[in-house]
Short mmCIF file of N, CA and C in Angstrom, two decimals:
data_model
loop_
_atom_site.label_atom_id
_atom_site.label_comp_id
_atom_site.label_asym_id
_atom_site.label_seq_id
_atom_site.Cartn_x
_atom_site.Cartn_y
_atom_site.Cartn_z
N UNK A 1 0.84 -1.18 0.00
CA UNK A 1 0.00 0.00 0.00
C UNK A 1 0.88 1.25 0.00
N UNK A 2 0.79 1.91 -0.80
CA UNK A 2 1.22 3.25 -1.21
C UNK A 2 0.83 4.60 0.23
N UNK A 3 1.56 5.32 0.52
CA UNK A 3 1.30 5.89 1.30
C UNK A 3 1.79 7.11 0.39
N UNK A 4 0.44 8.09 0.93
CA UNK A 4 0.86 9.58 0.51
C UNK A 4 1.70 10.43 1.37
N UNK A 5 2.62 12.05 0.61
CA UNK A 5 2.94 12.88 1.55
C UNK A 5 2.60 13.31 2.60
N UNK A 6 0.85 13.41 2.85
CA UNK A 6 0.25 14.43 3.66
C UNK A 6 -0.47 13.30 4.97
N UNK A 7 0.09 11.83 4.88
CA UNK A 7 -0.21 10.74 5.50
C UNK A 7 0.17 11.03 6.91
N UNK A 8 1.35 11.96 7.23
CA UNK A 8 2.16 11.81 8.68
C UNK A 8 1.42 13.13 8.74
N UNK A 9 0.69 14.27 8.35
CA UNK A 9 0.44 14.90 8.37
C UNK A 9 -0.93 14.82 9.39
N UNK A 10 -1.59 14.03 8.24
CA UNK A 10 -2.94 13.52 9.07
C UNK A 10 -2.88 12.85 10.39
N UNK A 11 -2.02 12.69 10.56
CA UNK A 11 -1.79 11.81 11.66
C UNK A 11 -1.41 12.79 12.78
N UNK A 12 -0.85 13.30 12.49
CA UNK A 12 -0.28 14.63 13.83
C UNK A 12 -1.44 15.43 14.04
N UNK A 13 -2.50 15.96 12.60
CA UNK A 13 -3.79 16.32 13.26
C UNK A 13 -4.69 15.45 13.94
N UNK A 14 -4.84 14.30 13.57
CA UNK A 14 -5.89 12.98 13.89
C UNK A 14 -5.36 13.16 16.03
N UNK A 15 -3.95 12.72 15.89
CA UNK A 15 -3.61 13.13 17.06
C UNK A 15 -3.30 14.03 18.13
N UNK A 16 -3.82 15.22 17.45
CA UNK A 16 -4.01 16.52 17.77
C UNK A 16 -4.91 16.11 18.62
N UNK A 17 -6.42 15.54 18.21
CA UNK A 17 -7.89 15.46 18.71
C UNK A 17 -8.27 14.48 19.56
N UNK A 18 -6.98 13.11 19.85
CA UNK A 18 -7.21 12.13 20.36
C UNK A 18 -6.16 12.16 21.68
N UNK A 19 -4.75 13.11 21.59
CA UNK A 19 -3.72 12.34 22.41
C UNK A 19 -3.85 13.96 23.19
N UNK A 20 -3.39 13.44 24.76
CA UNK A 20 -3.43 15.02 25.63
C UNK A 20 -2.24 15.62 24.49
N UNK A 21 -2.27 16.81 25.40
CA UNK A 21 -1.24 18.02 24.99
C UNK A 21 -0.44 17.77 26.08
N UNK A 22 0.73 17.51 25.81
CA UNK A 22 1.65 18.10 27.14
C UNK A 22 2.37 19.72 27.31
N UNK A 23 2.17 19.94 28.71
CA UNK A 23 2.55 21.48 29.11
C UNK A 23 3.92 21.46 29.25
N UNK A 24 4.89 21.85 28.42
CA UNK A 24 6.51 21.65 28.65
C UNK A 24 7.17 23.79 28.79
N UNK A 25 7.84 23.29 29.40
CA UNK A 25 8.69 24.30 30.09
C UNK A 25 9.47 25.01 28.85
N UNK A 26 9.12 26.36 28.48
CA UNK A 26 10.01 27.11 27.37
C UNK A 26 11.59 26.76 27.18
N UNK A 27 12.30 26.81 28.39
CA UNK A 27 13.32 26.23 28.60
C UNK A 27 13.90 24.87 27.42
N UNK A 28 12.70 24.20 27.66
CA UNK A 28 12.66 22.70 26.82
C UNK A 28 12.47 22.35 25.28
N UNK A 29 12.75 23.69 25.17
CA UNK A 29 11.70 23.62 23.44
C UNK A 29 13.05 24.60 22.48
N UNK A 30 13.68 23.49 22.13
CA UNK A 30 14.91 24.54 21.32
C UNK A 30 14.37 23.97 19.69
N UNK A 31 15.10 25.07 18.90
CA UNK A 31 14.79 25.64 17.75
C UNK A 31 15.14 24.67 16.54
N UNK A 32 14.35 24.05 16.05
CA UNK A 32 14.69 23.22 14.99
C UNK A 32 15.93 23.91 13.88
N UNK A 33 17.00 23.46 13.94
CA UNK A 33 18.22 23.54 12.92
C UNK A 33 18.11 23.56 11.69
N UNK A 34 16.40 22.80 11.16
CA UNK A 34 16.62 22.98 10.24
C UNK A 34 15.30 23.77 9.35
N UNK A 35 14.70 23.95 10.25
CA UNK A 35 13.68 25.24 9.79
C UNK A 35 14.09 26.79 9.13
N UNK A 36 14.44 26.97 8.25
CA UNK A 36 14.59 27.78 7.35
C UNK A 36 13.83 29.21 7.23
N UNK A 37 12.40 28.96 7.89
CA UNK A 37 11.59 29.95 7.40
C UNK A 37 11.78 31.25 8.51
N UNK A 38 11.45 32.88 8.21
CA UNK A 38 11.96 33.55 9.13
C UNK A 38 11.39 33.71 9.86
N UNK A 39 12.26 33.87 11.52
CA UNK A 39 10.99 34.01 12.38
C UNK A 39 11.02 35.72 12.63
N UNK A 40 9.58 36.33 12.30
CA UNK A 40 10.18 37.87 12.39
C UNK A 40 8.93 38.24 13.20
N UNK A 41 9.14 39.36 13.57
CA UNK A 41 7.65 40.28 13.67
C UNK A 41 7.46 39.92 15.25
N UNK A 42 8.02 39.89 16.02
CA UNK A 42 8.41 38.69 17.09
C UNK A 42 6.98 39.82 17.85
N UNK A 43 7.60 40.92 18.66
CA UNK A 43 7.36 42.35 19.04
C UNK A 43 5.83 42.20 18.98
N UNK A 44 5.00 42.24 17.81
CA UNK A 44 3.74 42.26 17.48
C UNK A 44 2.78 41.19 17.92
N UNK A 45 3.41 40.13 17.41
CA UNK A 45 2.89 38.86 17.80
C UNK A 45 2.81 38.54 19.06
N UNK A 46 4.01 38.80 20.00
CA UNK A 46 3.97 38.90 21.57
C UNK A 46 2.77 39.68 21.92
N UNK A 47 2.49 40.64 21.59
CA UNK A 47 1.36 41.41 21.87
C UNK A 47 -0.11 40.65 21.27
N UNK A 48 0.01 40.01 20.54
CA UNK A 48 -1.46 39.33 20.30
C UNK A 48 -1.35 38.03 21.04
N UNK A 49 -0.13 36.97 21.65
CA UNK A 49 -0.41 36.17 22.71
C UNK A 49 -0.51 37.03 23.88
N UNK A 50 -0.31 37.70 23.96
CA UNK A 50 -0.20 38.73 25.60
C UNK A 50 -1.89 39.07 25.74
N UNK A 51 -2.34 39.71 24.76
CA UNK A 51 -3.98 39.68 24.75
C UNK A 51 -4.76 38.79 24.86
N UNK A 52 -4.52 37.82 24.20
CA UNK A 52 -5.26 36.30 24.24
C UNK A 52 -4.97 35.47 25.60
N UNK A 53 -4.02 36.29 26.28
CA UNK A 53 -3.79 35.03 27.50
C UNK A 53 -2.93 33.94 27.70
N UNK A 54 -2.03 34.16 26.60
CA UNK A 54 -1.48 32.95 26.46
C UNK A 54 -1.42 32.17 25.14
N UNK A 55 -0.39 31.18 24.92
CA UNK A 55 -0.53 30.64 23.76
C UNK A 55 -1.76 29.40 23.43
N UNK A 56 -2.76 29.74 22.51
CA UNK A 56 -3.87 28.76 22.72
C UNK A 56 -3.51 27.87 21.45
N UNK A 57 -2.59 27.90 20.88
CA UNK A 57 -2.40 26.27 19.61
C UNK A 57 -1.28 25.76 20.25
N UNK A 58 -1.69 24.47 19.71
CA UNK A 58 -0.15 24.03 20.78
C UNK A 58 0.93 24.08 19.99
N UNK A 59 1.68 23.85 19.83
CA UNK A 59 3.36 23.56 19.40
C UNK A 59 3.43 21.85 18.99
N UNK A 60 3.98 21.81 17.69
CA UNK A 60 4.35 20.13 17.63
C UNK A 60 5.98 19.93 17.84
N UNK A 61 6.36 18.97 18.77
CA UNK A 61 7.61 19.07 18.78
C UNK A 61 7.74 17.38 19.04
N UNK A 62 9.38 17.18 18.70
CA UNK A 62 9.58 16.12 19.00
C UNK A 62 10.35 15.86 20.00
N UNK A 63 11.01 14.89 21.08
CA UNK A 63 11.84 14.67 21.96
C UNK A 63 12.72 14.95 21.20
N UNK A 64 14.37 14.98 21.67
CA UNK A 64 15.51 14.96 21.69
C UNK A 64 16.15 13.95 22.38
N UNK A 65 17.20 13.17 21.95
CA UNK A 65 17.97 12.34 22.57
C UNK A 65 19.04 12.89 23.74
N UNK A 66 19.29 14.34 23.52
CA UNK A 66 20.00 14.71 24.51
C UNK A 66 19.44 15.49 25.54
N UNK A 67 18.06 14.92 25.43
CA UNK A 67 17.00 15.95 25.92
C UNK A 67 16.27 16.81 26.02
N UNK A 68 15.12 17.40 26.10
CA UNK A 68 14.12 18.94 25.59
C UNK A 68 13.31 17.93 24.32
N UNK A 69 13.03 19.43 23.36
CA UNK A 69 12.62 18.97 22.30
C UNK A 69 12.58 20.02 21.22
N UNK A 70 12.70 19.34 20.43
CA UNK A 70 12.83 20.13 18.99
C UNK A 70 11.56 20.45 18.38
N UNK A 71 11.54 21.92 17.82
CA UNK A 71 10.18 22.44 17.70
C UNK A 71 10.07 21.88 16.14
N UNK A 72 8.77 21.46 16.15
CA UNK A 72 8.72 21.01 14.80
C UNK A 72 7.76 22.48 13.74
N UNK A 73 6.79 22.91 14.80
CA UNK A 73 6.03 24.10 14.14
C UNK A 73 5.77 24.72 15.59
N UNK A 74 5.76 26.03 15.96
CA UNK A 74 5.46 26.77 16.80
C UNK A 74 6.78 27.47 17.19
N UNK A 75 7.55 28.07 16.10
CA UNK A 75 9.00 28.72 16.27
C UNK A 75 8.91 30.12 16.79
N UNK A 76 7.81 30.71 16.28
CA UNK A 76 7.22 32.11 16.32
C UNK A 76 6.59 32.56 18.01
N UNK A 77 5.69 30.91 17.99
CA UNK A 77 5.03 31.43 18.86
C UNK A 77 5.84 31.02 20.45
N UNK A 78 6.73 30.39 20.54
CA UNK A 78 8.04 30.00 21.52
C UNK A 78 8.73 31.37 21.71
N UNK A 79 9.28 32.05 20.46
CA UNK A 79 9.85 33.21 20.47
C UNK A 79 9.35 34.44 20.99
N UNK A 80 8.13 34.52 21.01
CA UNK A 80 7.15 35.21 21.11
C UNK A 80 7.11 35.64 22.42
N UNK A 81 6.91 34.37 23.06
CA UNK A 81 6.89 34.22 24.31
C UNK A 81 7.92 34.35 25.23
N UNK A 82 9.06 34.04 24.83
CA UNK A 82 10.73 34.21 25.65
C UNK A 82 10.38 35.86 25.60
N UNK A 83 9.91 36.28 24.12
CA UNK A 83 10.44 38.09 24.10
C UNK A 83 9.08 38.22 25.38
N UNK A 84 8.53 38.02 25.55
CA UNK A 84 7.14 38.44 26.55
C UNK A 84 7.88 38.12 28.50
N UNK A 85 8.43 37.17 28.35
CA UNK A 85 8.98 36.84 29.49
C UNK A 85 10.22 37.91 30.08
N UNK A 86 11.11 37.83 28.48
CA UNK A 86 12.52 38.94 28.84
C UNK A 86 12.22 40.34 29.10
N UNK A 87 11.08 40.67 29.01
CA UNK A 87 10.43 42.26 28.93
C UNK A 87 9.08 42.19 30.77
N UNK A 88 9.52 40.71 31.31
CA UNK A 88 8.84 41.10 32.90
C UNK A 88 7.08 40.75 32.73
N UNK A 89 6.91 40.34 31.69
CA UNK A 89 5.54 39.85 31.39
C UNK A 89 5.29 39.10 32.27
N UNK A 90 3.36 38.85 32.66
CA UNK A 90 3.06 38.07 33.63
C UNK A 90 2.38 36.95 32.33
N UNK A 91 3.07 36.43 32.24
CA UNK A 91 2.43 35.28 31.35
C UNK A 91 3.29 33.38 31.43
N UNK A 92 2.27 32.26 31.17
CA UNK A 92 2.79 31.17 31.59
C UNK A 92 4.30 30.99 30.95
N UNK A 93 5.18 30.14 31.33
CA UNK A 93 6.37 29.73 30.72
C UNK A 93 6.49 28.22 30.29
N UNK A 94 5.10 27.71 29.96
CA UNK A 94 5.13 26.23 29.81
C UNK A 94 3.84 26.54 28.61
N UNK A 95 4.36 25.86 27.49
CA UNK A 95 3.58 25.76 26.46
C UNK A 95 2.60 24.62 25.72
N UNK A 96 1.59 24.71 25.52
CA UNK A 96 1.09 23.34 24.82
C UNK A 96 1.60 22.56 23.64
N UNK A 97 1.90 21.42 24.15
CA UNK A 97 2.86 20.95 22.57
C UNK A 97 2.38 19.09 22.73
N UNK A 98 2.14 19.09 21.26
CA UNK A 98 1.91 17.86 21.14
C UNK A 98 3.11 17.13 20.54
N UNK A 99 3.38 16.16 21.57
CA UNK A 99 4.81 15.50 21.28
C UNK A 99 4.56 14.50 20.04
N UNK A 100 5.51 14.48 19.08
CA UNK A 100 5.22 13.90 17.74
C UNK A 100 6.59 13.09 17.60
N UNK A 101 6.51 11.76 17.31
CA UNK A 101 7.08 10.81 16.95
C UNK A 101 7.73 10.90 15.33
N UNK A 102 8.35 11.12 14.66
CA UNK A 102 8.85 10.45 13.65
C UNK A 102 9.66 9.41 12.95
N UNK A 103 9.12 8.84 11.83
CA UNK A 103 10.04 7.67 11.37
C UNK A 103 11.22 7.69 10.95
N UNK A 104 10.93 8.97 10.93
CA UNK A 104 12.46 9.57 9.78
C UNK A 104 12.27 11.14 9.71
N UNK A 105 13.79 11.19 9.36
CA UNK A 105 13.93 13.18 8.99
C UNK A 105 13.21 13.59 7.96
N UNK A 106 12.82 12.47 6.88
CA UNK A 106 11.82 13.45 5.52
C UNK A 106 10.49 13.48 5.95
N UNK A 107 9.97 12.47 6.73
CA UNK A 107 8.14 12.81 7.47
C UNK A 107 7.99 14.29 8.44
N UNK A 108 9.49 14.28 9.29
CA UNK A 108 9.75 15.87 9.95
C UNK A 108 9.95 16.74 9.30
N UNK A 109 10.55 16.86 8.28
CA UNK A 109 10.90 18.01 7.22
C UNK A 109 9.46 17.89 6.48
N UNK A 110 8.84 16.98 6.02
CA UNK A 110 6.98 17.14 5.37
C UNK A 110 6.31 18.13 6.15
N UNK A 111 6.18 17.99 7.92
CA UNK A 111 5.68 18.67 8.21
C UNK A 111 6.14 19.68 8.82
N UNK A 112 7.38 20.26 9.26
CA UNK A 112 7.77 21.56 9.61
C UNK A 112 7.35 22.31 8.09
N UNK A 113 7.83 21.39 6.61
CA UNK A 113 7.12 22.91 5.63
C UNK A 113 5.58 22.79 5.75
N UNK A 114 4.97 21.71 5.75
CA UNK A 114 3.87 22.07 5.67
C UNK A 114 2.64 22.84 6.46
N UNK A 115 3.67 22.96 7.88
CA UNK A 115 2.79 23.31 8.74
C UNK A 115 3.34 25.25 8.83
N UNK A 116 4.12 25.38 8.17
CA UNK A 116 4.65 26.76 7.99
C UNK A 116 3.68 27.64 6.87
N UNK A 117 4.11 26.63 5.79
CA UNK A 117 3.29 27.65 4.37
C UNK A 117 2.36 27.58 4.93
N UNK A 118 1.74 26.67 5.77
CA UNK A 118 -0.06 26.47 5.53
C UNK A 118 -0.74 27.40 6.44
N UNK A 119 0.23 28.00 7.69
CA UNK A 119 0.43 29.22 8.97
C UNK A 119 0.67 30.60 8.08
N UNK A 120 1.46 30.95 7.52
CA UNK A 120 1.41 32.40 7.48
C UNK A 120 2.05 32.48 5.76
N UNK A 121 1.97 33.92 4.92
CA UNK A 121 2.49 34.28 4.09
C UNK A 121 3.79 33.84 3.99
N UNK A 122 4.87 34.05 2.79
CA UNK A 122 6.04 33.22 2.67
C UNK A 122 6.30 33.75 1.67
N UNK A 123 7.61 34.03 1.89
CA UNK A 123 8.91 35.10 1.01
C UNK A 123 9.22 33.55 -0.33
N UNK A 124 9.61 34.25 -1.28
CA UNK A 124 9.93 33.84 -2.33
C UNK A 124 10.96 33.09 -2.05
N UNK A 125 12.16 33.30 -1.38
CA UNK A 125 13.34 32.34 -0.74
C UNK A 125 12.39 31.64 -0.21
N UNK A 126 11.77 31.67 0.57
CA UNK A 126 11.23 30.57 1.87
C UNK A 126 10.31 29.48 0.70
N UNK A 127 10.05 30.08 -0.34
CA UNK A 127 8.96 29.16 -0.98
C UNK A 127 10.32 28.54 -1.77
N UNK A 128 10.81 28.59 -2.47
CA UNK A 128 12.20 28.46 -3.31
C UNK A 128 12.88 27.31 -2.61
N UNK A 129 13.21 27.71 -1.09
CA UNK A 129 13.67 26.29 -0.26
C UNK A 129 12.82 25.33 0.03
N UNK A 130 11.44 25.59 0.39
CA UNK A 130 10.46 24.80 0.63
C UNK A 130 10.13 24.15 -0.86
N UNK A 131 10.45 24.30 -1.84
CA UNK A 131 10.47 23.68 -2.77
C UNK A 131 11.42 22.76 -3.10
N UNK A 132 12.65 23.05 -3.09
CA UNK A 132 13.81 22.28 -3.09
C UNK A 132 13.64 21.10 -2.02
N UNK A 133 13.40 21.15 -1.18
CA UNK A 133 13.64 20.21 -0.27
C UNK A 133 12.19 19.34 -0.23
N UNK A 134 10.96 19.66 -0.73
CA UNK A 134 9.90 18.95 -1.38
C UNK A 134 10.19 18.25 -2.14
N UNK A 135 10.64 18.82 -2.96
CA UNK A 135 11.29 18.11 -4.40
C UNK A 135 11.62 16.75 -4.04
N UNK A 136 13.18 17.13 -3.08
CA UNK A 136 14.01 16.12 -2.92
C UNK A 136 13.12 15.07 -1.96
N UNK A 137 12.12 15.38 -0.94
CA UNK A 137 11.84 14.78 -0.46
C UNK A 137 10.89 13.50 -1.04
N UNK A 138 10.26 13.97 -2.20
CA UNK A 138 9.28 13.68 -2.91
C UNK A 138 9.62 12.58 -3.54
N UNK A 139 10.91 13.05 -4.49
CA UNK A 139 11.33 12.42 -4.99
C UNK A 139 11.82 11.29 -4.61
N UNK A 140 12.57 11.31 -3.40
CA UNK A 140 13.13 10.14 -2.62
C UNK A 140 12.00 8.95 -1.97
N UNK A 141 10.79 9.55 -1.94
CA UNK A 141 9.43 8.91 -1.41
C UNK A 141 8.99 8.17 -2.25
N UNK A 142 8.84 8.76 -3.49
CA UNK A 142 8.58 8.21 -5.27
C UNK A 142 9.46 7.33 -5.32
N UNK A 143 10.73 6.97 -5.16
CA UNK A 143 11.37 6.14 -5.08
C UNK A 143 11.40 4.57 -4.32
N UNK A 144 10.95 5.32 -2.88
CA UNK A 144 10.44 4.06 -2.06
C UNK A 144 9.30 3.13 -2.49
N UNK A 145 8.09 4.17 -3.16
CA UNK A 145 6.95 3.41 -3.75
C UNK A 145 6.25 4.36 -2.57
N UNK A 146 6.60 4.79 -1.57
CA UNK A 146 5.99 5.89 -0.85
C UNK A 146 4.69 6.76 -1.44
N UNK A 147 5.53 7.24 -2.92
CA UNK A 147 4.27 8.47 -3.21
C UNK A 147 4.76 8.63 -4.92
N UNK A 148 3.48 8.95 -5.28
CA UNK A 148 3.77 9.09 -6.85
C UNK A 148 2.80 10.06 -7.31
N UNK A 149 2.63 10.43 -8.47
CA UNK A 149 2.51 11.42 -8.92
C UNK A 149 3.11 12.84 -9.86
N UNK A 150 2.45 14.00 -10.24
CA UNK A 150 3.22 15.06 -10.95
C UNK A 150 4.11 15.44 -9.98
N UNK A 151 5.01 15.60 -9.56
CA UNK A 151 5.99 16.76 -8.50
C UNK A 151 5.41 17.63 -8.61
N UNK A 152 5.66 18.33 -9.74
CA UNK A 152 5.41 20.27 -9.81
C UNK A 152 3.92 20.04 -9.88
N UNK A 153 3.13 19.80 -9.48
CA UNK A 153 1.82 20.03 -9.22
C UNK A 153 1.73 19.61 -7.98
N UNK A 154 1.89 18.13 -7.01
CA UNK A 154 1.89 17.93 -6.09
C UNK A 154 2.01 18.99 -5.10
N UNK A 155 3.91 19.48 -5.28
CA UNK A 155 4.43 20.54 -4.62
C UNK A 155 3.45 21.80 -4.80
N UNK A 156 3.07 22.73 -5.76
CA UNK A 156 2.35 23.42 -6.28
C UNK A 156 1.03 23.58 -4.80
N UNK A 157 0.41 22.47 -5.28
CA UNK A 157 -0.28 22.27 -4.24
C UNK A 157 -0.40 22.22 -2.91
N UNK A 158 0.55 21.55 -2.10
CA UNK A 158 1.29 21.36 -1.14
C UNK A 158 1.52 22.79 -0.50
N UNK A 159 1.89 23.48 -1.20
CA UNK A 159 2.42 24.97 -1.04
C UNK A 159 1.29 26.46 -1.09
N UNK A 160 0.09 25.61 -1.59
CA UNK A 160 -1.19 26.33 -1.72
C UNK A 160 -0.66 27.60 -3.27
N UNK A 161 0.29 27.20 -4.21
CA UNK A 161 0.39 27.63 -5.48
C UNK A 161 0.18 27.34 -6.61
N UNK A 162 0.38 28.21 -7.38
CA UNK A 162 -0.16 27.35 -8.92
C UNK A 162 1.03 26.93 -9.31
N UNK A 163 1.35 25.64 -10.12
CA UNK A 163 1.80 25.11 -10.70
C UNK A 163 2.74 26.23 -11.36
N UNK A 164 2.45 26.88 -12.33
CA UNK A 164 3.34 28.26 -12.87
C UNK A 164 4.16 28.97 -12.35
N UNK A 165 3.75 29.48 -11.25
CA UNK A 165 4.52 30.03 -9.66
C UNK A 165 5.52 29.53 -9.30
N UNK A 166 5.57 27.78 -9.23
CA UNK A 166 6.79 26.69 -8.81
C UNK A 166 7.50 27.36 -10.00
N UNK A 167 7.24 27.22 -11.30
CA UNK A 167 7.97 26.89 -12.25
C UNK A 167 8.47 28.80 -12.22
N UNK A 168 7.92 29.86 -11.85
CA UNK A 168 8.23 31.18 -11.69
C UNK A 168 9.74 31.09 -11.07
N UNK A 169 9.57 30.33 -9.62
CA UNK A 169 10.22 30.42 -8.55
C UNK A 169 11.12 30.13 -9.20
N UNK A 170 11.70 28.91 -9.77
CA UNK A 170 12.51 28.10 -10.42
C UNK A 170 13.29 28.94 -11.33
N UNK A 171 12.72 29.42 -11.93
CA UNK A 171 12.90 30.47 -13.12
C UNK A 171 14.09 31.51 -12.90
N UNK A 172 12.94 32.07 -11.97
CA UNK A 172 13.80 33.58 -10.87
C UNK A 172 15.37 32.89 -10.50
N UNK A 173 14.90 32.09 -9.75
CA UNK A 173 16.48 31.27 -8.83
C UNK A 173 17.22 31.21 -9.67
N UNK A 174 17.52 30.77 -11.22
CA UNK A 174 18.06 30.23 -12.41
C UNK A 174 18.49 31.99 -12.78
N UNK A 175 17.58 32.74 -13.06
CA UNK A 175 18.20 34.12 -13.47
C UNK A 175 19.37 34.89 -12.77
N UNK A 176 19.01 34.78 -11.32
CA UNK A 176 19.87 35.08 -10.10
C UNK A 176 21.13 34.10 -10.19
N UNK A 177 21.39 33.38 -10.61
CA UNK A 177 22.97 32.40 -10.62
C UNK A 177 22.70 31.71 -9.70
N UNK A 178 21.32 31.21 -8.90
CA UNK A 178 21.73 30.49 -7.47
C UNK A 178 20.80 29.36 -7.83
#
């Protein structure tokens, strides 16, 4: 049986709705190495968890072998919160995060991009890498018998773009020498 991209995906939401949340200590939650996308606007956003009370989505992260855990999506809103704490804020220091298992680094890299593009707007670099590393991921999945299909439409999709756009992105990168 063929398994699709968006399979580990479903599964981290499915288990969103079925498994508690655990409350982990800011302290515990360091910055995925290999998340790419920028974390900006920190300042603003602190101010809309500061209104709300707190962070109300949880964070997906995974354990660490040397301990804590690695943020898989909730980079912004971790950051957010340290800047709310370093500035004397009365707000919690333990965040909701649903601890997520993976089989492998390409099901974690599926969903740190997918749970990024699918969260907020995204710079032309950020779509450009999130493409590249789709690609490769895709491709390497297509290989297993994992997943099949168009790429540049899959991705396209995946990314909430048109097909043309990938091939824009592609384009641009190629004009630029990079």
């Amino acid at each position: 049986m063929r398994k699709s991209m968006l399979d580990n995906l479903k599964t981290v939401v499915s288990n969103t709705l079925t498994d508690d949340i655990k409350m982990i200590d800011i302290d515990e939650l360091h910055e995925s190495a290999d998340n790419f996308f920028v974390v900006e606007n920190i300042e603003q956003f602190a101010q809309t968890i500061l209104g709300q009370g707190g962070v109300k989505d949880n964070l997906i992260v995974r354990p660490l072998e040397t301990g804590g855990y690695e943020i898989i999506s909730g980079h912004r809103r971790r950051a957010a919160v340290q800047y709310l704490l370093d500035n004397g804020e009365n707000i919690a220091r333990v965040l909701p995060c649903l601890v997520q298992d993976y089989a492998n680094e390409d099901d974690k890299m599926l969903d740190l991009i997918l749970m990024n593009v699918s969260a907020r707007q995204i710079s032309d670099q950020e779509l450009w890498k999130a493409y590249e590393t789709l690609d490769k991921i895709l491709k390497d999945k297509k290989d297993k018998g994992e997943y099949y299909g168009r790429l540049r439409d899959d991705i396209a999709k995946t990314l909430g773009v048109s097909a043309s756009q990938v091939v824009e992105v592609i384009m641009n990168r190629s004009d630029d020498g990079e």
